Amino acid sequence: MALSEFEIIRRFFHREVPLRQDVALGIGDDGAVVRVAEGCDLVISTDTLASGVHFPADAEPSDIGFRSLAVNLSDLAAMGAEPAWATLALSLREATEAWLSGFARGFFSLADEASMQLVGGDITRGPLAITVSVYGSVPRGEALLRSGARPGDLIFVTGTLGDAAAALELDLKTAPATHARALRQRLLRPIPRLIVGVGLRGVASSAIDVSDGLASDLGHIVEASGVGARIEVASLPLSEPLCQLVARYQAWELALSGGDDYELCFSAPAMHRALVTSLAHSSDCPITQIGVIESERGLRCVTPDGSLLTIARPGYRHF
Ligand code: ADP
Ligand code: MG
């Protein structure tokens, strides 16, 4: 490597001014020391992005940096946690200045916005892969779980679904440039729904982020909760670009089985409907009711004519 590990850390990842007061010791020792607030639980999550699996080898380094943190922050959002600290393990074929500075720019643009401090990591030589671990906090006992959905609860999703999958699967060359750009942006730079996640504490009965596809991820909720769900596919929130580019039926398919949107899917008791509506306003994030939790197990996706839609492709599976 042209740059030594220590130069890489010093130049691209260590920052003179610490972002957070609760970091007693950041990058530079054998471990970081952080202070967890009294009365809080620590929420921990980790995700790896591998070149050729989660992003093309020639993707923009700044997009890779942004996305590697975004997908992790989305997990904290789904737990209702506030982001605090992160560690970053990098495996690189070669350490070029251009790649590292782009990566760090993307990573820190989101970290700063989320008030998250990078407190450590690791660098090794190997196939390009990025593992980020994130640490966040929730008031004790208030983390949002997958297991709390009850029959009669309403099912909601944030934002729109199917856009990232459309960017991945459709040929966008002939699409209007603004539509193509909007859809690609969803894939490259997912926005973790952190404010909504925090706002759902005490409101949602279960939550998950949509990384593998709605049907698959809502499937985890119903499985963990021992219930079932009915989705009205006509209620699925679809973006303008997606509706312009594909027929309604294909848009539903993308929304149900396409991954990578990183929206939140959650259930809430019907009596909390107004709280959900006001959270959508205060967080400036659209939230749409798409169905209800039922006691009958399994997932039923109902079309406007009353027929059941079978999902051809379940969510992405690595193994
Ligand atoms: P050790 O050999 O004890 O694991 P390292 O030399 O790997 O220590 O790392 C030195 C310091 O730099 C540690 O505090 C480590 O957490 C931090 N660090 C290493 N790689 C990164 C990285 N990619 N981003 C942020 N901090 C890092
Ligand atoms: Mg190390």
JSON list of C-alpha atoms and ligand atoms in Angstrom, two decimals, residues 5 9 29-30 121-124, ligand 2:
[
{"chain": "A", "resi": 5, "resn": "GLU", "atom": "CA", "xyz": [-2.45, 1.96, 7.89]},
{"chain": "A", "resi": 9, "resn": "ILE", "atom": "CA", "xyz": [-6.40, 6.42, 9.86]},
{"chain": "A", "resi": 29, "resn": "ASP", "atom": "CA", "xyz": [-5.93, 3.12, 21.60]},
{"chain": "A", "resi": 30, "resn": "ASP", "atom": "CA", "xyz": [-6.66, -0.60, 21.67]},
{"chain": "A", "resi": 121, "resn": "GLY", "atom": "CA", "xyz": [-12.07, 0.33, 13.28]},
{"chain": "A", "resi": 122, "resn": "ASP", "atom": "CA", "xyz": [-9.67, -1.85, 11.41]},
{"chain": "A", "resi": 123, "resn": "ILE", "atom": "CA", "xyz": [-7.95, -1.94, 8.03]},
{"chain": "A", "resi": 124, "resn": "THR", "atom": "CA", "xyz": [-6.81, -5.05, 6.22]},
{"chain": "B", "resi": 2, "resn": "MG", "atom": "MG", "xyz": [-6.77, -3.55, 14.70]}
]
